[in-house]
Short mmCIF file of C-alpha atoms and ligand atoms in Angstrom, two decimals:
data_model
loop_
_atom_site.label_atom_id
_atom_site.label_comp_id
_atom_site.label_asym_id
_atom_site.label_seq_id
_atom_site.Cartn_x
_atom_site.Cartn_y
_atom_site.Cartn_z
CA MET A 1 2.61 -24.50 33.81
CA ILE A 2 1.24 -20.99 33.20
CA PHE A 3 -2.43 -20.67 32.48
CA ALA A 4 -3.72 -17.74 30.52
CA ARG A 5 -6.14 -15.74 32.61
CA ARG A 6 -9.62 -15.95 31.15
CA THR A 7 -11.49 -12.69 30.87
CA THR A 8 -15.08 -12.09 29.95
CA PRO A 9 -15.02 -10.45 26.52
CA SER A 10 -16.16 -6.84 26.90
CA PRO A 11 -18.44 -5.35 24.26
CA ALA A 12 -16.38 -3.58 21.61
CA ARG A 13 -15.48 0.08 22.11
CA ALA A 14 -17.77 2.08 19.85
CA ALA A 15 -18.66 5.72 19.07
CA ARG A 16 -21.64 7.09 21.02
CA LEU A 17 -23.54 10.30 20.24
CA LEU A 18 -23.11 12.59 23.25
CA GLY A 19 -23.84 16.11 21.95
CA LEU A 20 -25.59 17.75 19.01
CA GLY A 21 -25.69 21.35 17.82
CA ALA A 22 -26.28 23.51 14.76
CA TYR A 23 -25.95 27.07 13.57
CA LEU A 24 -27.60 28.96 10.72
CA PRO A 25 -26.56 32.46 9.68
CA PRO A 26 -29.44 34.83 10.49
CA ARG A 27 -30.26 36.20 7.02
CA THR A 28 -32.83 34.28 4.99
CA VAL A 29 -33.35 34.64 1.25
CA SER A 30 -36.89 33.85 0.11
CA ASN A 31 -37.89 32.43 -3.26
CA ALA A 32 -39.55 35.77 -3.98
CA GLU A 33 -36.23 37.57 -3.45
CA LEU A 34 -34.45 35.07 -5.73
CA SER A 35 -37.13 35.35 -8.40
CA SER A 36 -36.68 39.12 -8.51
CA ARG A 37 -33.18 38.68 -9.96
CA LEU A 38 -33.30 35.20 -11.54
CA ASP A 39 -35.47 33.60 -14.26
CA THR A 40 -37.41 31.39 -11.82
CA THR A 41 -40.55 31.41 -9.69
CA ASP A 42 -41.51 30.65 -6.12
CA GLU A 43 -43.90 27.99 -7.45
CA TRP A 44 -41.19 26.22 -9.52
CA ILE A 45 -38.75 26.12 -6.62
CA ARG A 46 -41.37 24.87 -4.14
CA THR A 47 -42.78 22.16 -6.40
CA ARG A 48 -39.52 20.97 -8.06
CA ILE A 49 -37.22 21.19 -5.02
CA GLY A 50 -39.37 21.80 -1.93
CA ILE A 51 -37.54 24.93 -0.79
CA ALA A 52 -39.19 28.16 0.42
CA GLU A 53 -36.12 29.94 1.79
CA ARG A 54 -32.45 29.36 2.59
CA HIS A 55 -29.99 30.99 5.02
CA ILE A 56 -27.15 32.93 3.44
CA ALA A 57 -24.09 34.14 5.37
CA ASP A 58 -22.94 37.72 5.04
CA PRO A 59 -19.80 38.42 2.97
CA VAL A 60 -17.42 38.61 5.95
CA THR A 61 -18.54 35.28 7.44
CA ALA A 62 -16.51 32.21 6.45
CA THR A 63 -17.12 28.49 6.86
CA SER A 64 -14.92 28.41 9.99
CA ASP A 65 -17.23 30.96 11.67
CA LEU A 66 -20.27 28.77 11.04
CA ALA A 67 -18.35 25.64 12.07
CA ALA A 68 -17.08 27.14 15.33
CA GLU A 69 -20.63 28.17 16.35
CA ALA A 70 -22.03 24.72 15.64
CA GLY A 71 -19.06 23.03 17.33
CA LEU A 72 -19.48 25.15 20.45
CA ARG A 73 -23.16 24.25 20.65
CA ALA A 74 -22.45 20.52 20.22
CA MET A 75 -19.86 20.67 23.03
CA LYS A 76 -22.30 22.54 25.29
CA SER A 77 -24.96 19.96 24.45
CA ALA A 78 -22.48 17.21 25.38
CA ARG A 79 -21.44 19.16 28.52
CA VAL A 80 -17.76 18.77 27.65
CA GLU A 81 -15.00 21.36 27.41
CA HIS A 82 -12.48 19.15 25.69
CA VAL A 83 -12.39 16.58 22.88
CA ASP A 84 -9.44 14.58 21.55
CA ALA A 85 -9.82 15.48 17.85
CA VAL A 86 -11.81 17.63 15.42
CA VAL A 87 -12.92 16.41 11.99
CA LEU A 88 -14.52 19.03 9.75
CA ALA A 89 -16.49 17.94 6.69
CA THR A 90 -16.69 20.73 4.13
CA ALA A 91 -16.53 21.45 0.42
CA THR A 92 -16.09 25.17 1.11
CA PRO A 93 -13.00 25.53 3.33
CA ASP A 94 -11.88 29.05 4.27
CA HIS A 95 -8.72 28.52 2.19
CA HIS A 96 -7.04 25.74 0.20
CA VAL A 97 -4.17 26.04 2.68
CA PRO A 98 -4.27 25.58 5.62
CA GLY A 99 -7.13 23.26 6.50
CA THR A 100 -10.08 24.89 8.26
CA ALA A 101 -10.34 22.40 11.15
CA PRO A 102 -7.19 23.57 13.01
CA LEU A 103 -8.55 27.12 12.94
CA VAL A 104 -11.91 25.94 14.31
CA ALA A 105 -10.17 23.90 17.04
CA HIS A 106 -8.16 26.99 17.98
CA ARG A 107 -11.31 29.14 18.09
CA LEU A 108 -12.89 26.59 20.43
CA GLY A 109 -9.87 26.66 22.76
CA LEU A 110 -8.94 23.10 21.83
CA ARG A 111 -5.19 23.47 21.85
CA GLN A 112 -2.73 21.09 20.17
CA ILE A 113 -5.26 18.40 19.31
CA PRO A 114 -5.38 16.72 15.88
CA ALA A 115 -7.78 18.57 13.57
CA PHE A 116 -8.33 17.98 9.88
CA ASP A 117 -10.75 18.61 7.02
CA LEU A 118 -12.53 15.90 5.10
CA GLY A 119 -13.99 16.45 1.63
CA ALA A 120 -16.71 14.10 0.40
CA GLY A 121 -19.31 16.57 -0.88
CA CYS A 122 -22.75 16.23 0.65
CA SER A 123 -21.75 12.83 2.12
CA GLY A 124 -18.92 14.52 4.01
CA PHE A 125 -20.56 14.48 7.42
CA VAL A 126 -21.41 10.77 7.39
CA TYR A 127 -17.91 10.04 6.04
CA ALA A 128 -16.48 12.12 8.90
CA THR A 129 -18.52 10.33 11.58
CA THR A 130 -17.35 7.03 10.11
CA VAL A 131 -13.70 8.11 10.33
CA ALA A 132 -14.24 9.45 13.86
CA ALA A 133 -15.92 6.20 14.92
CA GLY A 134 -12.86 4.36 13.62
CA LEU A 135 -10.55 6.57 15.69
CA ILE A 136 -12.64 5.85 18.78
CA HIS A 137 -12.90 2.14 18.06
CA ALA A 138 -9.11 1.88 17.67
CA GLY A 139 -8.51 3.79 20.89
CA THR A 140 -6.76 6.62 19.03
CA ALA A 141 -9.27 9.13 20.41
CA GLY A 142 -11.66 9.00 23.34
CA SER A 143 -13.92 11.71 21.94
CA VAL A 144 -14.21 13.52 18.61
CA LEU A 145 -15.99 16.71 17.56
CA VAL A 146 -17.38 16.10 14.07
CA ILE A 147 -18.61 19.16 12.19
CA GLY A 148 -20.31 19.62 8.82
CA ALA A 149 -20.13 23.25 7.70
CA GLU A 150 -20.59 25.04 4.39
CA LYS A 151 -20.69 28.50 2.97
CA MET A 152 -22.18 27.31 -0.32
CA SER A 153 -23.05 30.87 -1.29
CA ALA A 154 -19.31 31.44 -1.81
CA VAL A 155 -19.22 28.92 -4.67
CA ILE A 156 -22.70 29.25 -6.19
CA ASP A 157 -23.24 31.41 -9.26
CA PRO A 158 -26.03 33.82 -8.29
CA ALA A 159 -27.06 33.94 -11.96
CA ASP A 160 -27.39 30.12 -12.37
CA ARG A 161 -31.00 29.07 -11.91
CA GLN A 162 -29.94 25.37 -11.78
CA THR A 163 -28.00 25.85 -8.54
CA ALA A 164 -28.79 29.22 -6.94
CA PRO A 165 -32.26 28.19 -5.70
CA ILE A 166 -30.97 24.94 -4.19
CA PHE A 167 -28.05 25.67 -1.93
CA GLY A 168 -27.81 27.40 1.46
CA ASP A 169 -25.24 28.05 4.20
CA GLY A 170 -25.06 26.52 7.67
CA ALA A 171 -23.31 24.16 10.05
CA GLY A 172 -24.06 21.28 12.38
CA ALA A 173 -21.93 19.19 14.72
CA VAL A 174 -21.87 16.18 17.01
CA VAL A 175 -19.63 15.07 19.84
CA LEU A 176 -18.88 11.35 19.68
CA THR A 177 -17.42 9.59 22.68
CA ALA A 178 -16.37 6.04 23.53
CA GLY A 179 -19.24 3.77 24.46
CA ARG A 180 -20.20 0.10 24.51
CA ALA A 181 -21.47 -1.37 21.26
CA ASP A 182 -24.80 -2.31 22.87
CA GLU A 183 -25.60 1.18 24.23
CA PRO A 184 -28.25 3.53 22.77
CA GLY A 185 -26.65 6.35 20.79
CA VAL A 186 -23.85 4.12 19.47
CA LEU A 187 -23.22 4.33 15.72
CA GLY A 188 -23.78 1.09 13.83
CA PRO A 189 -21.58 -0.17 11.00
CA ALA A 190 -21.31 2.28 8.12
CA ALA A 191 -22.13 1.50 4.51
CA TRP A 192 -20.22 3.83 2.23
CA GLY A 193 -18.71 4.15 -1.22
CA SER A 194 -17.82 6.34 -4.18
CA ASP A 195 -17.82 6.43 -7.97
CA GLY A 196 -15.39 8.88 -9.55
CA GLU A 197 -16.74 8.11 -13.03
CA HIS A 198 -19.26 10.87 -12.32
CA ALA A 199 -16.76 13.39 -10.98
CA ASP A 200 -17.99 16.09 -13.35
CA ALA A 201 -21.68 15.73 -12.40
CA ILE A 202 -21.18 18.21 -9.53
CA HIS A 203 -17.91 20.09 -9.76
CA ILE A 204 -16.10 23.40 -9.66
CA PRO A 205 -14.00 23.34 -12.84
CA ALA A 206 -11.30 25.79 -11.73
CA GLY A 207 -9.37 26.76 -8.64
CA GLY A 208 -7.61 23.45 -8.00
CA SER A 209 -4.39 21.95 -9.38
CA ARG A 210 -6.09 20.83 -12.63
CA CYS A 211 -6.98 24.38 -13.53
CA PRO A 212 -5.46 26.99 -11.21
CA SER A 213 -7.45 30.20 -10.71
CA ARG A 214 -4.78 32.36 -12.33
CA THR A 215 -5.27 30.54 -15.64
CA VAL A 216 -9.05 31.04 -15.71
CA ASP A 217 -10.64 33.48 -18.15
CA ASP A 218 -14.26 32.75 -17.32
CA ALA A 219 -15.10 33.48 -13.67
CA LYS A 220 -18.05 31.10 -13.96
CA ASN A 221 -15.59 28.19 -13.86
CA GLN A 222 -15.00 29.00 -10.21
CA TYR A 223 -18.64 28.22 -9.39
CA VAL A 224 -20.38 24.88 -8.85
CA HIS A 225 -21.60 23.26 -12.07
CA MET A 226 -24.24 20.56 -11.67
CA LYS A 227 -25.92 18.12 -14.07
CA GLY A 228 -29.18 18.17 -12.14
CA ASN A 229 -31.02 15.30 -13.82
CA GLU A 230 -28.05 12.93 -13.70
CA VAL A 231 -27.40 13.72 -10.04
CA PHE A 232 -31.08 13.26 -9.21
CA ARG A 233 -31.25 9.75 -10.73
CA HIS A 234 -28.05 8.56 -9.06
CA ALA A 235 -29.04 10.14 -5.73
CA VAL A 236 -32.28 8.16 -5.55
CA ARG A 237 -30.58 4.90 -6.52
CA HIS A 238 -27.58 5.19 -4.19
CA ILE A 239 -29.45 6.61 -1.18
CA THR A 240 -31.98 3.78 -1.46
CA ARG A 241 -29.30 1.11 -1.67
CA VAL A 242 -26.96 2.45 1.00
CA THR A 243 -29.92 2.88 3.39
CA GLN A 244 -30.82 -0.78 2.88
CA GLU A 245 -27.19 -1.81 3.42
CA ALA A 246 -26.78 0.16 6.65
CA ALA A 247 -30.07 -1.17 8.06
CA ALA A 248 -29.07 -4.74 7.16
CA ALA A 249 -25.61 -4.28 8.72
CA ALA A 250 -27.34 -3.24 11.96
CA GLY A 251 -29.53 -6.36 11.77
CA TRP A 252 -32.69 -4.28 11.23
CA ARG A 253 -35.54 -4.90 8.83
CA LEU A 254 -36.62 -1.78 6.95
CA GLN A 255 -40.13 -2.00 8.41
CA ASP A 256 -38.60 -1.69 11.90
CA VAL A 257 -36.84 1.60 11.07
CA ASP A 258 -38.53 4.55 12.81
CA ARG A 259 -36.76 7.49 11.16
CA VAL A 260 -34.60 7.96 8.07
CA ILE A 261 -32.51 11.14 8.20
CA VAL A 262 -31.85 11.78 4.50
CA HIS A 263 -29.50 14.40 3.09
CA GLN A 264 -31.72 17.35 2.16
CA ALA A 265 -30.97 17.67 -1.58
CA ASN A 266 -34.45 17.83 -3.06
CA ALA A 267 -37.81 16.94 -1.46
CA ARG A 268 -38.61 14.85 -4.52
CA ILE A 269 -35.45 12.77 -3.98
CA SER A 270 -36.53 12.04 -0.39
CA ALA A 271 -40.06 11.16 -1.56
CA ALA A 272 -38.70 8.79 -4.21
CA VAL A 273 -36.40 7.12 -1.66
CA ALA A 274 -39.32 6.64 0.79
CA HIS A 275 -41.48 5.22 -1.98
CA THR A 276 -38.80 2.79 -3.22
CA LEU A 277 -37.98 1.61 0.31
CA GLY A 278 -41.67 1.24 1.20
CA ILE A 279 -41.19 3.55 4.21
CA PRO A 280 -44.00 6.03 5.05
CA PRO A 281 -42.96 9.58 4.04
CA GLU A 282 -43.67 10.80 7.60
CA CYS A 283 -40.72 8.67 8.78
CA LEU A 284 -38.40 10.98 6.82
CA PRO A 285 -38.17 14.29 8.71
CA SER A 286 -37.35 17.29 6.54
CA ASN A 287 -36.12 20.85 6.97
CA ILE A 288 -35.30 21.57 3.32
CA ALA A 289 -38.13 24.11 3.05
CA HIS A 290 -36.30 26.46 5.40
CA VAL A 291 -32.60 25.65 4.95
CA GLY A 292 -32.23 24.37 1.39
CA ASN A 293 -29.38 22.03 0.50
CA THR A 294 -26.50 22.77 2.87
CA SER A 295 -24.21 20.01 1.55
CA ALA A 296 -22.06 18.55 4.37
CA ALA A 297 -24.02 20.54 6.98
CA SER A 298 -27.34 19.03 5.89
CA ILE A 299 -27.35 15.88 8.05
CA PRO A 300 -26.30 17.43 11.40
CA LEU A 301 -28.70 20.35 10.80
CA LEU A 302 -31.55 17.92 10.18
CA LEU A 303 -30.59 15.79 13.20
CA SER A 304 -30.63 18.92 15.38
CA HIS A 305 -33.91 20.28 14.05
CA SER A 306 -35.60 16.86 14.21
CA ALA A 307 -34.44 16.32 17.80
CA ILE A 308 -35.77 19.72 18.82
CA ASP A 309 -39.16 19.39 17.15
CA GLY A 310 -39.71 15.93 18.66
CA GLN A 311 -39.29 13.93 15.45
CA LEU A 312 -36.41 12.01 17.03
CA LYS A 313 -37.23 10.31 20.32
CA ALA A 314 -35.30 8.05 22.67
CA GLY A 315 -35.25 4.43 21.57
CA GLN A 316 -36.14 5.04 17.92
CA ARG A 317 -34.22 3.15 15.26
CA VAL A 318 -32.66 5.80 13.04
CA VAL A 319 -30.84 5.47 9.70
CA VAL A 320 -28.73 8.44 8.59
CA THR A 321 -28.05 8.49 4.85
CA SER A 322 -26.40 10.78 2.31
CA PHE A 323 -25.21 11.23 -1.27
CA GLY A 324 -23.16 13.88 -3.01
CA ALA A 325 -20.41 15.08 -5.29
CA GLY A 326 -17.79 12.50 -6.19
CA PHE A 327 -20.13 10.66 -6.40
CA THR A 328 -20.00 9.63 -2.76
CA TRP A 329 -22.59 7.97 -0.54
CA ALA A 330 -22.66 6.89 3.10
CA ALA A 331 -25.14 5.69 5.70
CA THR A 332 -25.10 4.52 9.30
CA THR A 333 -27.55 3.69 12.08
CA LEU A 334 -28.17 4.44 15.72
CA LEU A 335 -30.75 3.93 18.43
CA TRP A 336 -31.68 7.47 19.45
CA PRO A 337 -30.28 8.03 22.97
CA THR A 338 -32.12 9.34 26.04
CA GLY A 339 -31.37 12.79 27.44
CA LEU A 340 -29.75 14.26 24.33
CA GLN A 341 -30.57 17.97 24.06
CA ALA A 342 -29.68 19.55 20.74
CA LEU A 343 -28.69 23.22 20.79
CA VAL A 344 -29.53 25.39 17.79
O1 UT7 B 1 -26.58 17.77 -2.74
C1 UT7 B 1 -25.87 17.17 -3.80
C2 UT7 B 1 -26.80 16.46 -4.63
N1 UT7 B 1 -27.60 17.38 -5.41
C3 UT7 B 1 -28.77 16.98 -5.81
O2 UT7 B 1 -29.17 15.92 -5.42
C4 UT7 B 1 -29.56 17.81 -6.81
C5 UT7 B 1 -30.28 16.86 -7.73
N2 UT7 B 1 -31.00 17.49 -8.82
C6 UT7 B 1 -32.13 18.21 -8.62
O3 UT7 B 1 -32.53 18.45 -7.50
C7 UT7 B 1 -32.91 18.65 -9.84
O4 UT7 B 1 -32.40 18.00 -10.98
C8 UT7 B 1 -32.90 20.18 -10.09
C9 UT7 B 1 -33.67 20.86 -8.97
C10 UT7 B 1 -31.47 20.70 -10.14
C11 UT7 B 1 -33.59 20.49 -11.39
O5 UT7 B 1 -34.91 19.96 -11.36
P1 UT7 B 1 -35.43 19.08 -12.58
O6 UT7 B 1 -36.79 18.71 -12.26
O7 UT7 B 1 -34.43 17.98 -12.80
O8 UT7 B 1 -35.44 20.13 -13.74
P2 UT7 B 1 -34.77 20.03 -15.18
O9 UT7 B 1 -33.34 20.39 -15.11
O10 UT7 B 1 -35.15 18.73 -15.84
O11 UT7 B 1 -35.55 21.16 -15.94
C12 UT7 B 1 -36.98 21.06 -16.15
C13 UT7 B 1 -37.46 22.38 -16.73
C14 UT7 B 1 -36.59 22.90 -17.87
O12 UT7 B 1 -37.42 23.56 -18.78
P3 UT7 B 1 -37.96 22.86 -20.12
O13 UT7 B 1 -36.72 22.48 -20.89
O14 UT7 B 1 -38.75 21.67 -19.67
O15 UT7 B 1 -38.77 23.92 -20.77
C15 UT7 B 1 -35.66 23.87 -17.23
O16 UT7 B 1 -35.19 24.84 -18.11
O17 UT7 B 1 -37.37 23.37 -15.71
C16 UT7 B 1 -36.56 24.47 -16.18
N3 UT7 B 1 -35.86 24.99 -15.04
C17 UT7 B 1 -36.32 25.99 -14.28
N4 UT7 B 1 -37.44 26.71 -14.36
C18 UT7 B 1 -37.64 27.65 -13.41
C19 UT7 B 1 -34.66 24.57 -14.52
N5 UT7 B 1 -34.35 25.28 -13.43
C20 UT7 B 1 -35.35 26.17 -13.26
C21 UT7 B 1 -35.62 27.17 -12.31
N6 UT7 B 1 -36.77 27.87 -12.43
N7 UT7 B 1 -34.79 27.42 -11.28
#
């Protein structure tokens, strides 16, 4: 008779945060500068959105340039020279074809590895970490560089006061590696979803297969159009709910959460989320005043800045949560690891 050998079940293979980095293009545009060419004021932008300035890339810089800088910093932070895959979350790729991730992998000297773009608007980075965690969990990859990078200034109408004050350029990245499910730094289960009924709430009407650029008379159709009020209402509702779901999936009560890293869309959205969840506003770090809304780059930029200014400390229970065009939403959790040094 053959007996099956009994083994002690090992904790599941999970994705652990090993490195963190971010990059902002050097030029800042203040509200005063915007107000000099747009029908708006510094006071309106500060009180209605919470932004004082945003970083804007120069005309020759593309999303891949921002992404490669952030990716390099995350790999240095992780002290690795190789990863098994690159996932790049962006709504502003260098080109429709090819994807931007292979170019970024090439720039980083990561030859022949799988590299692909992921588009989920401002939720793109949390979507991408969820996909990367799945690759690691399945054993398809041992480590993944996940980047969120945007050159929003390439798709924002400088004459539109609904969008021009809000968006900025930048990039952030993490290295995820295989770890045990019970280790600090390991990503918890994701809560995520989408609702395409609101596809036109944040969209660029032209430039895709529905309306190719060559058929467009009005250049404005190649810029982002946003129904601000509608997006605001849905953002508060979905961020609140998906934050609750991710915390519950991790087995945490909301009162035990130390930090909520919320997509930086509007300071009033974050305040409403904190109020609805009953979480003190000081548990929601923010950098929107100085970077604006950087779409898929927002979360890794905020993680990096919060780690550097001491808002994120080892052992804290952290929920990361986002909402954006699609609509899409996504959240996950982690215990902040020891010894992680973000590079910005
Ligand atoms: O990252 C993806 C997700 N994006 C978001 O989450 C963005 C969500 N939406 C928002 O953040 C806000 O809706 C906006 C910041 C876009 C707009 O703020 P709001 O408080 O919803 O303003 P509103 O559109 O209701 O407009 C209020 C007033 C209007 O004037 P009246 O009709 O009351 O006289 C607007 O014309 O503010 C006026 N207004 C402005 N005034 C000065 C709108 N934009 C501006 C502006 N400067 N830039």
